[in-house]
Amino acid sequence: MRRLTLSLTLCLLFSIAGLAQEKSLLWKVSGNELKQPSYIYGTIHLICPQDYTMRDEIKSAFSSTEQVYLEVDFDDPQMMQKMMGLAMLNNGKSVKDYLTDDEYALLDNTFKTKLGAGMDKLGAMKPLMLLSMGYMSILSCQPMAFETVFTNMAQEQNKEVLGLETIEFQMSLFDQIPFDEQYKMIADFVRQKDKAAKEFTQLVYLYKDEDIYGLLNMMDESEWSMPEHKDLLIFNRNKDWAEKFDTIANTKSTFFAVGAGHLAGEKGFLNLLKEKGYKVEPVL
């Protein structure tokens, strides 16, 4: 009896360990009275064209579904206009009010050199948009985004693109984090640009390896992913998406594409769906 119990325990442990090591960016969700399966794909928001690839299995899963859900509705013709309106400081201050003279000069010189626009043009931007500029400054390419690729694919296949969140909601999340904390993080990011570039290279490596657990660990360790705000930026949103999944996937088979950092872990999007009774399996 002891041997049987030990064997069952070991099998369970190995099963859990095996599940934790599964590498895939594409996951099939079925069961729990779903009429048709839906799929979840983990994206990376910026990637150089030479690092971009898309497996045939992803294209097949996309084609088999009836609609597409991204984090926000990328085919909304007013999205960019809304984003730019929300990206500007509206409190009567500028970036200069949050940084030391040296930090401000560092950003000004870096962005002028790398992007051709200094703080005289960018100084009214909120931290989130400025951080995007920081990433642009360390890349040696004109990056692309999976969200744009999937939006174009949806248009070619006459599928509706919808958003799990509004752009207003996403921008409001960062408004809840003190601006001085965010701006100083960006200054540190630029100051340590070689380290930041090395970290981004490792991020892309893990992404191309479809290692969502490695990505999760990297987010925990990175000083620029704001790990102290994971509840606000990651976990609370995962919970909200898992609640929305029921209605969305029961209405139509859906291809969901969200940041890969949201997938893995106990509080990850995938595990929350498993806890709700869905069968969640990698598409390899």
mmCIF file of N, CA, C and O in Angstrom, residues 4 37 62 77 133 167 208 233 277:
data_model
loop_
_atom_site.group_PDB
_atom_site.id
_atom_site.type_symbol
_atom_site.label_atom_id
_atom_site.label_comp_id
_atom_site.label_asym_id
_atom_site.label_seq_id
_atom_site.Cartn_x
_atom_site.Cartn_y
_atom_site.Cartn_z
ATOM 1 N N LEU A 4 2.261 1.785 -3.430
ATOM 2 C CA LEU A 4 1.247 2.311 -4.336
ATOM 3 C C LEU A 4 1.060 3.806 -4.098
ATOM 4 O O LEU A 4 1.008 4.605 -5.037
ATOM 5 N N PRO A 37 -13.779 24.833 -29.522
ATOM 6 C CA PRO A 37 -12.621 25.329 -28.778
ATOM 7 C C PRO A 37 -12.263 26.765 -29.161
ATOM 8 O O PRO A 37 -12.564 27.218 -30.266
ATOM 9 N N PHE A 62 -5.983 30.362 -35.808
ATOM 10 C CA PHE A 62 -6.590 31.674 -36.094
ATOM 11 C C PHE A 62 -7.716 31.513 -37.119
ATOM 12 O O PHE A 62 -8.817 32.040 -36.943
ATOM 13 N N PRO A 77 -10.796 52.686 -35.608
ATOM 14 C CA PRO A 77 -10.149 53.769 -36.362
ATOM 15 C C PRO A 77 -9.775 54.976 -35.500
ATOM 16 O O PRO A 77 -8.936 55.785 -35.898
ATOM 17 N N MET A 133 9.402 54.950 -25.958
ATOM 18 C CA MET A 133 10.508 55.625 -26.632
ATOM 19 C C MET A 133 11.848 55.064 -26.155
ATOM 20 O O MET A 133 12.790 54.912 -26.933
ATOM 21 N N ILE A 167 -8.718 51.288 -24.362
ATOM 22 C CA ILE A 167 -7.442 51.988 -24.251
ATOM 23 C C ILE A 167 -7.470 52.950 -23.074
ATOM 24 O O ILE A 167 -6.457 53.176 -22.406
ATOM 25 N N LYS A 208 10.997 33.454 -28.363
ATOM 26 C CA LYS A 208 11.137 32.591 -29.534
ATOM 27 C C LYS A 208 11.195 31.112 -29.132
ATOM 28 O O LYS A 208 10.807 30.233 -29.901
ATOM 29 N N LEU A 233 -1.083 45.595 -12.673
ATOM 30 C CA LEU A 233 -0.777 45.507 -14.102
ATOM 31 C C LEU A 233 -1.002 44.115 -14.703
ATOM 32 O O LEU A 233 -1.242 44.007 -15.908
ATOM 33 N N GLY A 277 -12.646 25.092 -14.765
ATOM 34 C CA GLY A 277 -13.127 23.836 -15.313
ATOM 35 C C GLY A 277 -12.826 23.609 -16.782
ATOM 36 O O GLY A 277 -13.234 22.587 -17.352
#
